mmCIF file of C-alpha atoms and ligand atoms in Angstrom:
data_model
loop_
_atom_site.group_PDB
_atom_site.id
_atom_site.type_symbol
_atom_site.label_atom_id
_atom_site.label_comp_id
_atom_site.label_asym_id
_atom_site.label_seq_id
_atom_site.Cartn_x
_atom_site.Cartn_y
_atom_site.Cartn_z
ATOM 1 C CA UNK O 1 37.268 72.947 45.680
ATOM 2 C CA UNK O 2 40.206 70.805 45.160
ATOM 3 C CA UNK O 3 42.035 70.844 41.990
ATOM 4 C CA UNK O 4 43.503 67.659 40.121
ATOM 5 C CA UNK O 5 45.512 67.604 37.362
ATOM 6 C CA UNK O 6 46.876 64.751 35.547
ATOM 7 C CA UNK O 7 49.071 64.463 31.592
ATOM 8 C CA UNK O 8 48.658 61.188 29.913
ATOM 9 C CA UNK O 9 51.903 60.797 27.292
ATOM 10 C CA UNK O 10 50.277 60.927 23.740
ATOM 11 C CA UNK O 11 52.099 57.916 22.333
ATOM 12 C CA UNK O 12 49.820 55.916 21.424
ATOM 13 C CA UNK O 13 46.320 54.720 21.200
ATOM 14 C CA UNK O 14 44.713 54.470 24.801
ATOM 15 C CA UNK O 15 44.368 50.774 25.059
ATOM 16 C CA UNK O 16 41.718 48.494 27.553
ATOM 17 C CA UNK O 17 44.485 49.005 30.450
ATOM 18 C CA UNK O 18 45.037 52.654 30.254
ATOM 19 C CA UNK O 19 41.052 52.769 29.818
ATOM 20 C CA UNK O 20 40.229 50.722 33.289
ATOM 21 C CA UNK O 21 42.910 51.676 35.073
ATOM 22 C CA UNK O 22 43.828 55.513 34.189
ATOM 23 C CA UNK O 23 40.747 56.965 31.910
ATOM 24 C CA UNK O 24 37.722 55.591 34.008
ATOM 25 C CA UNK O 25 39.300 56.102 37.729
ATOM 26 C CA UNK O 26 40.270 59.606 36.505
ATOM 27 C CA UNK O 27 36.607 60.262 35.358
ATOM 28 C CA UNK O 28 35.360 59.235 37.972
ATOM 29 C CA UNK O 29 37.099 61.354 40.274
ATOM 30 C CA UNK O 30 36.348 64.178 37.960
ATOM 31 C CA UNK O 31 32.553 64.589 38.660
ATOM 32 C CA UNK O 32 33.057 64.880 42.178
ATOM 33 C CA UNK O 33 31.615 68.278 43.070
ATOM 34 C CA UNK O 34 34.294 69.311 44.895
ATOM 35 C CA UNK O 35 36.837 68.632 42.533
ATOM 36 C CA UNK O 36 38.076 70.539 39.599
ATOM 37 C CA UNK O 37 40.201 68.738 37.180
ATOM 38 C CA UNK O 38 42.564 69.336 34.592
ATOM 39 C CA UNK O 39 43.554 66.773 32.268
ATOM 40 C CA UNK O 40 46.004 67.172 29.648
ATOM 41 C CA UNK O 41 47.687 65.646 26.576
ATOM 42 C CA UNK O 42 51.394 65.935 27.008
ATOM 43 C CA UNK O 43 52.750 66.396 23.743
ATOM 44 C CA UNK O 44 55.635 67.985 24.334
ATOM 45 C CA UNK O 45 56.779 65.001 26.710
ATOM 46 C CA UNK O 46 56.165 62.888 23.441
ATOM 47 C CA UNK O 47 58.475 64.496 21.763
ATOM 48 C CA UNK O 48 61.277 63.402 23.707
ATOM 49 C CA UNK O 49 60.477 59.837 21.537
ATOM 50 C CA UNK O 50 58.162 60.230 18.902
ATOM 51 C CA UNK O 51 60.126 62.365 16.553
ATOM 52 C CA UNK O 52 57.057 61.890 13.747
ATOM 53 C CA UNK O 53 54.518 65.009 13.171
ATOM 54 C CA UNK O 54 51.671 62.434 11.503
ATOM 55 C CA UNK O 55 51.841 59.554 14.330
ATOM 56 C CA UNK O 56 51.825 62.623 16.919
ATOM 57 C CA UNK O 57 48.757 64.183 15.447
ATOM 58 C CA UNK O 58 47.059 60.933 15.272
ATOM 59 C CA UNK O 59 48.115 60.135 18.618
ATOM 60 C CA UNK O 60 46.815 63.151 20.367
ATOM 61 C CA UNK O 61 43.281 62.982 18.546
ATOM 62 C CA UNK O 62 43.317 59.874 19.546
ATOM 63 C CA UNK O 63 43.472 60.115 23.639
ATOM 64 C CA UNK O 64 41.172 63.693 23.226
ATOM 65 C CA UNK O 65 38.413 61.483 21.826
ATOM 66 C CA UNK O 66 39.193 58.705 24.066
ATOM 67 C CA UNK O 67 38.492 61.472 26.989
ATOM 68 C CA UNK O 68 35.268 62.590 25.582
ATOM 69 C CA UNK O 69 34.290 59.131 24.318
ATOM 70 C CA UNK O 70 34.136 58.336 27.941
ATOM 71 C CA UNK O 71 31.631 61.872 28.682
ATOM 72 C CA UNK O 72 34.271 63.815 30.478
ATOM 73 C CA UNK O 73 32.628 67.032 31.050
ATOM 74 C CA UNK O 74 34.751 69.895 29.713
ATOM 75 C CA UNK O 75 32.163 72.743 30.754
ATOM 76 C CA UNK O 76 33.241 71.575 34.551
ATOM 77 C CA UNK O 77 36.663 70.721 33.926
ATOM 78 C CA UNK O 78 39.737 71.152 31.706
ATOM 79 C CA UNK O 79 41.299 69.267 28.915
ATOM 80 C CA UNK O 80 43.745 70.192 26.903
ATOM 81 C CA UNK O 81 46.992 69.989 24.661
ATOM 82 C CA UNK O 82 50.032 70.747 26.919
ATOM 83 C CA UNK O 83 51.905 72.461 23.776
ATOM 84 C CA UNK O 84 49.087 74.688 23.108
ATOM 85 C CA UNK O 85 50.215 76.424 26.262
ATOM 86 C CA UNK O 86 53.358 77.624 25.019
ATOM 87 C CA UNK O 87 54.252 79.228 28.704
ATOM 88 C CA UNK O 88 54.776 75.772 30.468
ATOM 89 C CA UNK O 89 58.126 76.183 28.402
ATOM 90 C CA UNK O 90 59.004 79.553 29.818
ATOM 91 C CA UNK O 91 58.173 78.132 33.036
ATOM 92 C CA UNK O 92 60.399 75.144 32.695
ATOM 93 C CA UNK O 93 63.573 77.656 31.701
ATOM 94 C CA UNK O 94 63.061 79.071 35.139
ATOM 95 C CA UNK O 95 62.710 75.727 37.467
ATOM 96 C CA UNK O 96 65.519 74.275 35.065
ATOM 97 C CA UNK O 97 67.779 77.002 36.968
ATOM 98 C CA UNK O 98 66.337 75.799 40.544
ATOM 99 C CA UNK O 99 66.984 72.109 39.774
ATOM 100 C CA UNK O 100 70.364 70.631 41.022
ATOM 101 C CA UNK O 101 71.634 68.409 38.659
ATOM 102 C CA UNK O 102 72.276 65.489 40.337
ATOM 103 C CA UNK O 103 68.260 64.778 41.120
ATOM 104 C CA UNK O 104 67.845 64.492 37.488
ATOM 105 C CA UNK O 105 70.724 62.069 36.822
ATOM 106 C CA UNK O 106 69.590 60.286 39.564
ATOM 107 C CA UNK O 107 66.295 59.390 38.966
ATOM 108 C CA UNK O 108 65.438 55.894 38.252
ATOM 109 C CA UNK O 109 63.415 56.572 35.391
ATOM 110 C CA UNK O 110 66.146 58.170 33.613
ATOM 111 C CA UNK O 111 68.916 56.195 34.509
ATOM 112 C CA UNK O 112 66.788 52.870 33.445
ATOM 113 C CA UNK O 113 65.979 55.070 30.236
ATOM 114 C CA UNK O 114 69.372 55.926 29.443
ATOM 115 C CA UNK O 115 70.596 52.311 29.777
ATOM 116 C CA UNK O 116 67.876 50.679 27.358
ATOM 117 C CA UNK O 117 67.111 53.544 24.994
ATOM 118 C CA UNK O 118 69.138 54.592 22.193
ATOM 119 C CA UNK O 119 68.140 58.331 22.116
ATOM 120 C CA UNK O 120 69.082 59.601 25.212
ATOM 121 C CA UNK O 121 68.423 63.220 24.230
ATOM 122 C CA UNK O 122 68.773 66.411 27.038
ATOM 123 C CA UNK O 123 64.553 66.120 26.792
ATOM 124 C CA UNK O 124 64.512 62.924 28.567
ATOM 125 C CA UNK O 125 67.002 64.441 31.142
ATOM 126 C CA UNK O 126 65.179 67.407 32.179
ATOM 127 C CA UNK O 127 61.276 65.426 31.376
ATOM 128 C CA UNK O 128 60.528 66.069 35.564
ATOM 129 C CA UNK O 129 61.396 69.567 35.097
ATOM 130 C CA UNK O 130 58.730 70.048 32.087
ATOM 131 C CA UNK O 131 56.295 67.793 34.279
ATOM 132 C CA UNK O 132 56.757 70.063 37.302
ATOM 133 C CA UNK O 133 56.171 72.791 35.742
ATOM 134 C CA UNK O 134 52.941 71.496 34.130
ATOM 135 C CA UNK O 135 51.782 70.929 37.416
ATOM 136 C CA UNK O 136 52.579 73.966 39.272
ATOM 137 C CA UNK O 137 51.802 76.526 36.694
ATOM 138 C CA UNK O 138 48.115 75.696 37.181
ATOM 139 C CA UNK O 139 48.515 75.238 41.664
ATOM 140 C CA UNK O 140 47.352 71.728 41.181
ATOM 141 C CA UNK O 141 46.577 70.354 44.724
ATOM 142 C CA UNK O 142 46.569 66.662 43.724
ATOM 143 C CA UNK O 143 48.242 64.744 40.669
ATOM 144 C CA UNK O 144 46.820 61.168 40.120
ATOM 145 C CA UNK O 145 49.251 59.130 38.670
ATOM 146 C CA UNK O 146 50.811 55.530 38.871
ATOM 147 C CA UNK O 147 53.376 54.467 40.971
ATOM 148 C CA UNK O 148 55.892 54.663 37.931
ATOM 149 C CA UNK O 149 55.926 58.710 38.688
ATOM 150 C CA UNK O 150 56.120 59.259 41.749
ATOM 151 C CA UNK O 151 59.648 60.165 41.762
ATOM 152 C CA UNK O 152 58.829 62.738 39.512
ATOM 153 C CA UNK O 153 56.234 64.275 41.970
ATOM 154 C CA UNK O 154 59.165 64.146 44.823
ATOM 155 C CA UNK O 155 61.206 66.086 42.267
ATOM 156 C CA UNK O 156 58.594 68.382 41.612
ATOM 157 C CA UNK O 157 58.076 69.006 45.676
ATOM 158 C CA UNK O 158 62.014 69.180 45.652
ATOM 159 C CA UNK O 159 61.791 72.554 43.259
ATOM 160 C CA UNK O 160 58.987 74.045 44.440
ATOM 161 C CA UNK O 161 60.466 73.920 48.155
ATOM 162 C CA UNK O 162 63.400 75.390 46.616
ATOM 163 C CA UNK O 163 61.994 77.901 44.661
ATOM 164 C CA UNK O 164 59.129 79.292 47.508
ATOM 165 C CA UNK O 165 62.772 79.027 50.088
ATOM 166 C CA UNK O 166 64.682 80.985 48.162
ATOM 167 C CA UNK O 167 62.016 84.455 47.915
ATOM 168 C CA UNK O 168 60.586 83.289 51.370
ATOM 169 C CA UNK O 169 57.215 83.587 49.894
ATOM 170 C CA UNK O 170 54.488 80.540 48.765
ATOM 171 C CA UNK O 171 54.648 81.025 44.924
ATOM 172 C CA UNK O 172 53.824 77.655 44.381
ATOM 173 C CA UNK O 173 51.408 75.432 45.538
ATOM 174 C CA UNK O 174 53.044 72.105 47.157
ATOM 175 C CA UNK O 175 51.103 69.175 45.351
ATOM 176 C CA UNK O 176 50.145 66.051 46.526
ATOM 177 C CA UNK O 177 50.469 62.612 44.483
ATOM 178 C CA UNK O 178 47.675 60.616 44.866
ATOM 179 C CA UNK O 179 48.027 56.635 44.101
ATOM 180 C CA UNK O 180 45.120 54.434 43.754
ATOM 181 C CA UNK O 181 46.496 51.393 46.001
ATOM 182 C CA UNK O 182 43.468 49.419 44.713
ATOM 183 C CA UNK O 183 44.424 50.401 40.993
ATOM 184 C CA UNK O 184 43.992 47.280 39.181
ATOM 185 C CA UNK O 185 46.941 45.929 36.665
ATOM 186 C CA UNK O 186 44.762 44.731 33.382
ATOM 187 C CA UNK O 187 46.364 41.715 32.012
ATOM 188 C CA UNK O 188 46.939 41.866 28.356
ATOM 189 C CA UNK O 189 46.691 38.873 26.054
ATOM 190 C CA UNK O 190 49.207 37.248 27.043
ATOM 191 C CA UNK O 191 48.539 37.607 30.711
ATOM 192 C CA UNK O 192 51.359 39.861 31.436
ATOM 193 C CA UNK O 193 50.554 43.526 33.111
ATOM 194 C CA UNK O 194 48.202 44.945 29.146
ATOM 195 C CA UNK O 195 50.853 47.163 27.992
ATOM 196 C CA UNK O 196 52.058 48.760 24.564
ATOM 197 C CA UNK O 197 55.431 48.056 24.789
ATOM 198 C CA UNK O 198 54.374 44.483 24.970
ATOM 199 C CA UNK O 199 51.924 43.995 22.612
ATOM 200 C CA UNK O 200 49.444 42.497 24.385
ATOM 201 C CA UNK O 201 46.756 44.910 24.465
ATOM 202 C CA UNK O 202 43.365 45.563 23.271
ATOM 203 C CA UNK O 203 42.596 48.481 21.309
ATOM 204 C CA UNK O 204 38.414 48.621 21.631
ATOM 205 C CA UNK O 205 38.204 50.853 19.294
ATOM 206 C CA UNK O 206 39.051 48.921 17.053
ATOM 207 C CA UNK O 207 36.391 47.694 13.998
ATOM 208 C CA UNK O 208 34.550 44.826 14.930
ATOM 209 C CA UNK O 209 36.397 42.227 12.592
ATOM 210 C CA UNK O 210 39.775 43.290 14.066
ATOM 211 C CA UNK O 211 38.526 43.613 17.459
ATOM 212 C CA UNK O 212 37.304 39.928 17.550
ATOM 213 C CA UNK O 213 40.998 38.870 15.903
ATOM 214 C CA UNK O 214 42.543 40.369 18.765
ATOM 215 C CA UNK O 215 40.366 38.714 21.183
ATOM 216 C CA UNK O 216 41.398 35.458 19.328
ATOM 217 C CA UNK O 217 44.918 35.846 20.048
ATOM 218 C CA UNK O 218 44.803 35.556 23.849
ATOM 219 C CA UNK O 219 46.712 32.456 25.473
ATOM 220 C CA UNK O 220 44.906 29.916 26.493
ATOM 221 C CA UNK O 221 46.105 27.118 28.155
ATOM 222 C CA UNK O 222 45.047 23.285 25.778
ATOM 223 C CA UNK O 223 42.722 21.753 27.957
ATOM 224 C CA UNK O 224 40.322 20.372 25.279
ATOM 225 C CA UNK O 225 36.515 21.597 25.077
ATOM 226 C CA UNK O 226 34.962 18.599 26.522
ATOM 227 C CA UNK O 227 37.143 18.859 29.861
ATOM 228 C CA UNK O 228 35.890 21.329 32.795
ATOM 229 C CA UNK O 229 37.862 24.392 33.048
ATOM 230 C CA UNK O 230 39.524 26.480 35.746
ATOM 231 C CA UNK O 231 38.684 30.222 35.147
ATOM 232 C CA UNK O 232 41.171 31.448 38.067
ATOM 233 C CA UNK O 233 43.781 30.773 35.840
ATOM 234 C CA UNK O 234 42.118 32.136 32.324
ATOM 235 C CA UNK O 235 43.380 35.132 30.934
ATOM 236 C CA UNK O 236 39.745 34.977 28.712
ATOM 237 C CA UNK O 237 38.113 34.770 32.439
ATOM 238 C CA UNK O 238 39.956 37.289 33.912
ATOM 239 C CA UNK O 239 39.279 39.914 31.453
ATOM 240 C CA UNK O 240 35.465 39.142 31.195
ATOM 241 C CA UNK O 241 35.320 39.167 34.797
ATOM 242 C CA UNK O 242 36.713 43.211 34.576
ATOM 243 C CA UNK O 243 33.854 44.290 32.769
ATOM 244 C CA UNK O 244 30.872 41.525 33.389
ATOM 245 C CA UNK O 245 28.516 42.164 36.207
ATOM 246 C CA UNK O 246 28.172 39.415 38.966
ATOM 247 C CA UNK O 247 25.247 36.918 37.189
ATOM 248 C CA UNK O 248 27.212 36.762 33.975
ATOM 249 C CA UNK O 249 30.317 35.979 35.870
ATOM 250 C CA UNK O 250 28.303 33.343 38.045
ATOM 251 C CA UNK O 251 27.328 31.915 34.449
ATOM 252 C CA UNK O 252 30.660 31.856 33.231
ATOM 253 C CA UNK O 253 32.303 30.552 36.227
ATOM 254 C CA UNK O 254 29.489 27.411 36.074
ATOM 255 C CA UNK O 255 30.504 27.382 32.107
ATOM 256 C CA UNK O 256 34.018 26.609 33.065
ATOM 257 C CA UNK O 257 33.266 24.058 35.811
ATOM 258 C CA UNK O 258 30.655 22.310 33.266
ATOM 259 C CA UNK O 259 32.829 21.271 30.638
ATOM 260 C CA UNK O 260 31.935 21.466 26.896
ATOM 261 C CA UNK O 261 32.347 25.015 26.744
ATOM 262 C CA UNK O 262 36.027 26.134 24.902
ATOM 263 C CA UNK O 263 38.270 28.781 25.108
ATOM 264 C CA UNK O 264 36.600 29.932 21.642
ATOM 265 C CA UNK O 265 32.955 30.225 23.507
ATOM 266 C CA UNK O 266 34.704 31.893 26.273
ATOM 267 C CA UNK O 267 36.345 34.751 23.682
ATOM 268 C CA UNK O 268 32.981 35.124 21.839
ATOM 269 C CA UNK O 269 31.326 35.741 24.820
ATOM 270 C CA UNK O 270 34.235 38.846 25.701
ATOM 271 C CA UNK O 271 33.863 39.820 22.178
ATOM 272 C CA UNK O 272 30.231 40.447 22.631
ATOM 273 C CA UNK O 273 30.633 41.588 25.754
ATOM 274 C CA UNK O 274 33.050 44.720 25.009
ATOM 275 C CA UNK O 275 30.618 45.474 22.033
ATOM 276 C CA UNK O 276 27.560 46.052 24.191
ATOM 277 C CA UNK O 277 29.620 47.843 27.205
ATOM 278 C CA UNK O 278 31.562 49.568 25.123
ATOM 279 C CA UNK O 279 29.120 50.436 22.486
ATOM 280 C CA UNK O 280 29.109 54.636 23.208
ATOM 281 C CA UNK O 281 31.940 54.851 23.977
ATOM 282 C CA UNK O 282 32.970 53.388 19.969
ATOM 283 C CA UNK O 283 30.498 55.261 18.620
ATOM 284 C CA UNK O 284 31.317 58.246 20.369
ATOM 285 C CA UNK O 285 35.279 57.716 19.539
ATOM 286 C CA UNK O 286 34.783 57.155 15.752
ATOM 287 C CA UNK O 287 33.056 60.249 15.461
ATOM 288 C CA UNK O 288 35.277 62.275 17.127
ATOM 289 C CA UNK O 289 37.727 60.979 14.937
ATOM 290 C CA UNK O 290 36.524 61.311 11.551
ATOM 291 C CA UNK O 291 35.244 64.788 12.755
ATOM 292 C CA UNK O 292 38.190 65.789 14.107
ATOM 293 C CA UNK O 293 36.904 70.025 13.714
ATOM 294 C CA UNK O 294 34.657 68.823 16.311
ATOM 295 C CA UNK O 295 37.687 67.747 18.589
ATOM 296 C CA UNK O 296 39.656 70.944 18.127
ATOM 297 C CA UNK O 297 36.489 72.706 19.570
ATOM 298 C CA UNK O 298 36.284 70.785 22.567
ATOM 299 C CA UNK O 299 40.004 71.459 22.845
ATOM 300 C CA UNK O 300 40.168 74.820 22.331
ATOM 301 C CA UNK O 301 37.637 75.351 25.068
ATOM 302 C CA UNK O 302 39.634 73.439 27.556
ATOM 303 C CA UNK O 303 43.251 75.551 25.881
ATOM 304 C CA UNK O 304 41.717 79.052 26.698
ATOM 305 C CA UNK O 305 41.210 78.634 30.181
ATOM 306 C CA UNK O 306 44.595 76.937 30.988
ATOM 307 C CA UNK O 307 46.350 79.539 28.814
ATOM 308 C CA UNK O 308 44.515 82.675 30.863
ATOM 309 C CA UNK O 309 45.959 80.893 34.268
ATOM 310 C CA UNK O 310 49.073 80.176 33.186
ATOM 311 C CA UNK O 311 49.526 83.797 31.699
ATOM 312 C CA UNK O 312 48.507 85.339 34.820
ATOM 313 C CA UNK O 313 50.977 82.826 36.633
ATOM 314 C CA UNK O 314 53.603 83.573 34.803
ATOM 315 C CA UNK O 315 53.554 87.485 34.956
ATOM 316 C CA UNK O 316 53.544 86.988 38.976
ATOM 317 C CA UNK O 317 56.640 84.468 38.444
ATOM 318 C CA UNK O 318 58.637 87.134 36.039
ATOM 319 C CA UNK O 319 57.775 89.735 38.542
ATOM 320 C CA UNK O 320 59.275 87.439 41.210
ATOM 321 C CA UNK O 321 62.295 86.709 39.213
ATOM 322 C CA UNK O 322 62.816 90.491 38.118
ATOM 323 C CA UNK O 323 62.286 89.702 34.012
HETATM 324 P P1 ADP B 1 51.694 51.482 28.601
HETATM 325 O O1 ADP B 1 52.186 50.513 29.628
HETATM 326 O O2 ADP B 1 50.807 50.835 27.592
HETATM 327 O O3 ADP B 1 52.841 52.264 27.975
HETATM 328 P P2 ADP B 1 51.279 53.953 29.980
HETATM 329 O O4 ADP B 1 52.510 53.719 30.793
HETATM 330 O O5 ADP B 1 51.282 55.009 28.920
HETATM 331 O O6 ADP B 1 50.815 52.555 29.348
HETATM 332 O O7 ADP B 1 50.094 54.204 31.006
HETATM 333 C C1 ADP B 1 49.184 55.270 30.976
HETATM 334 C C2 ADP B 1 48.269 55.124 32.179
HETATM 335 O O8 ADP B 1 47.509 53.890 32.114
HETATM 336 C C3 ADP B 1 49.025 55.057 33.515
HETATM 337 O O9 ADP B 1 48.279 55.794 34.483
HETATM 338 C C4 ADP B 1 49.035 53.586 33.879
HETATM 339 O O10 ADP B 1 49.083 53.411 35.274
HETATM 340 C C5 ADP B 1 47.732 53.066 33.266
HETATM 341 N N1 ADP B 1 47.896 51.680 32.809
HETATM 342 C C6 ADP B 1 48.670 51.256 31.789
HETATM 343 N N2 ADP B 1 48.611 49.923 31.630
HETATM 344 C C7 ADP B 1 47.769 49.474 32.583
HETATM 345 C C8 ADP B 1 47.303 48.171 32.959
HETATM 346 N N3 ADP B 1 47.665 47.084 32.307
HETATM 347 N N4 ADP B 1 46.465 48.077 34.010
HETATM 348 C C9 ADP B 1 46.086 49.188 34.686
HETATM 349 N N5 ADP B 1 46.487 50.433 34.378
HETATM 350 C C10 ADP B 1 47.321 50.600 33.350
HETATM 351 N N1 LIG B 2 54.967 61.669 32.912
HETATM 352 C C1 LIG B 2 53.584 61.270 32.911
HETATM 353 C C2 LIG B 2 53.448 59.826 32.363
HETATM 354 O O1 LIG B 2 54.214 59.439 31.515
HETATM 355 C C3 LIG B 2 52.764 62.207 32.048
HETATM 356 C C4 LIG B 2 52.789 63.589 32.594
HETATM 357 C C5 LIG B 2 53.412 64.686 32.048
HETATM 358 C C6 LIG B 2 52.185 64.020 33.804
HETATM 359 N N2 LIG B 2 53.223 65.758 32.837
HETATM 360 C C7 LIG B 2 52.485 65.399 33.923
HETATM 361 C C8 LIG B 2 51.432 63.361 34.770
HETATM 362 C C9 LIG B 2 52.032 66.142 35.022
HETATM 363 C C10 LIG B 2 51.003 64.115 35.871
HETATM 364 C C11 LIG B 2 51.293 65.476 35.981
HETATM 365 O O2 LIG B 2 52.557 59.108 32.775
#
């Protein structure tokens, strides 16, 4: 059985992007028998930017019900809330003193950070320690993530080499990044990479008047209704074309070339379509999230098996460490 784990930041609202390209994949991957997989929220990373209790809260509820929106099984697998494991920070003390301080202040993430942001607090220095030791508390095999962290997985090798050197003994498990080459990048509405620190995204959880404004507000280019089309270059096409199957595509593709059918036809038809694909799912989400007791349960069940492995971890790592 291999084990997988993977943190998603709780800073926001998982939008259409992080859903195709992150959620789904990740699910996927997850009912594999011989996988195990732990998934969890990482609050405590939040922290290092979201310095609100209320948008935290909302945040985290809000990627938990995403999770289970989309049927991850928590019987087979883990998910959880990073801070409700209180002894990744002990953990993090110890790899802090087995991390040489120039990889930190030479990672690109934190140098790019550190240029652009105006907080640049000690908690975005040491963020690959407190990621390493999320991932090696729990001997995590394989870490799915985009090509953004893997840096952060070389620094997390980096310690753990150190660490097993120094008592000559495998205390750690060595994990693997794995990067979906064929990951998709979801355009947004604007047809840039679907992002939230540009705006562009789609939130499809969203009710079903503000879900079809949004849909409204992607660019299209002026070519009046009358006029054929060219879909290759639609960012209306493109997204239907993510989550159509291959007749409607066909259909739309001949609607284009036709002429008489607008941008507007084009959008209602997305509209409808992320209504009817993602019609569980929404259902699912906004009852999770008006219910959120029955979130904590699912959470809690997820939070008492990570919490018995990383206590036993930890009392072998004290032991090690003579605390
Ligand atoms: P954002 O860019 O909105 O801040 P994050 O960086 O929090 O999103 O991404 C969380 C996960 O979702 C990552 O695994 C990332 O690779 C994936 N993801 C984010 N945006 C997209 C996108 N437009 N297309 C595909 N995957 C995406
Ligand atoms: N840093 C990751 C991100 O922003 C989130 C994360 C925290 C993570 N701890 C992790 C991912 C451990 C994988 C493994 O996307």
């Amino acid at each position: 059985m291999s084990r997988i784990l993977t943190g998603i930041t709780s800073n926001n609202i998982p939008h259409l992007g992080n859903i195709l390209g992150a959620v789904l994949p990740a699910i996927e991957l997850s009912k594999k028998s011989e996988n195990e997989s732990f998934f969890f929220i990482a609050d405590l990373h939040s922290l290092i930017s979201q310095k609100e209790a209320a948008a935290r809260i909302a945040s985290v509820n809000s990627v938990a019900a995403t999770w289970l929106a989309f049927d991850f099984d928590t019987q087979k697998n883990l998910l959880y809330r990073q801070s409700r494991i209180p002894e990744v920070c002990e953990l993090t003390w110890y790899l802090n003193c087995f991390t040489p301080y120039p990889m930190l202040a030479n990672s690109h993430s934190f140098k790019d950070k550190a240029d652009r942001l105006s907080d640049v607090n000690s908690g975005l220095f040491t963020y690959p320690v407190l990621m390493a030791a999320d991932i090696i508390m729990y001997d995590a095999e394989y870490v799915p993530v985009g090509k953004d962290q893997i840096q952060h997985l070389e620094i997390t090798r980096d310690i753990v080499s150190a660490f097993n050197n120094k008592y000559q003994k495998e205390i750690f498990v060595l994990p693997q990044v794995k990067i979906d080459e064929n990951m998709m990048t979801i355009p947004g509405t604007d047809g840039q990479k679907m992002s939230k620190s540009y705006n562009n995204y789609i939130n499809i959880f969203l009710p079903e008047k503000d879900l079809l404004k949004v849909v409204k507000t992607i660019i299209t280019d002026t070519t009046p209704l009358e006029e054929p089309k060219n879909p290759d270059t639609c960012n209306v096409f493109k997204l239907y074309s993510l989550l159509a199957d291959a007749n409607q595509i066909t259909e739309m593709r001949a609607n284009y070339a036709r002429g008489g059918y607008g941008y507007g036809h084009a959008k209602m038809a997305l509209y409808e379509l992320i209504l009817t694909k993602f019609e569980k799912p929404r259902n699912r989400y906004n009852e999770l999230m008006s219910n959120t007791d029955l979130l904590e349960k699912e959470l809690q069940v997820g939070e008492a098996k990570a919490r018995k492995i990383a206590q036993e971890k930890l009392k072998h790592v004290r032991s090690v460490l003579g605390f």
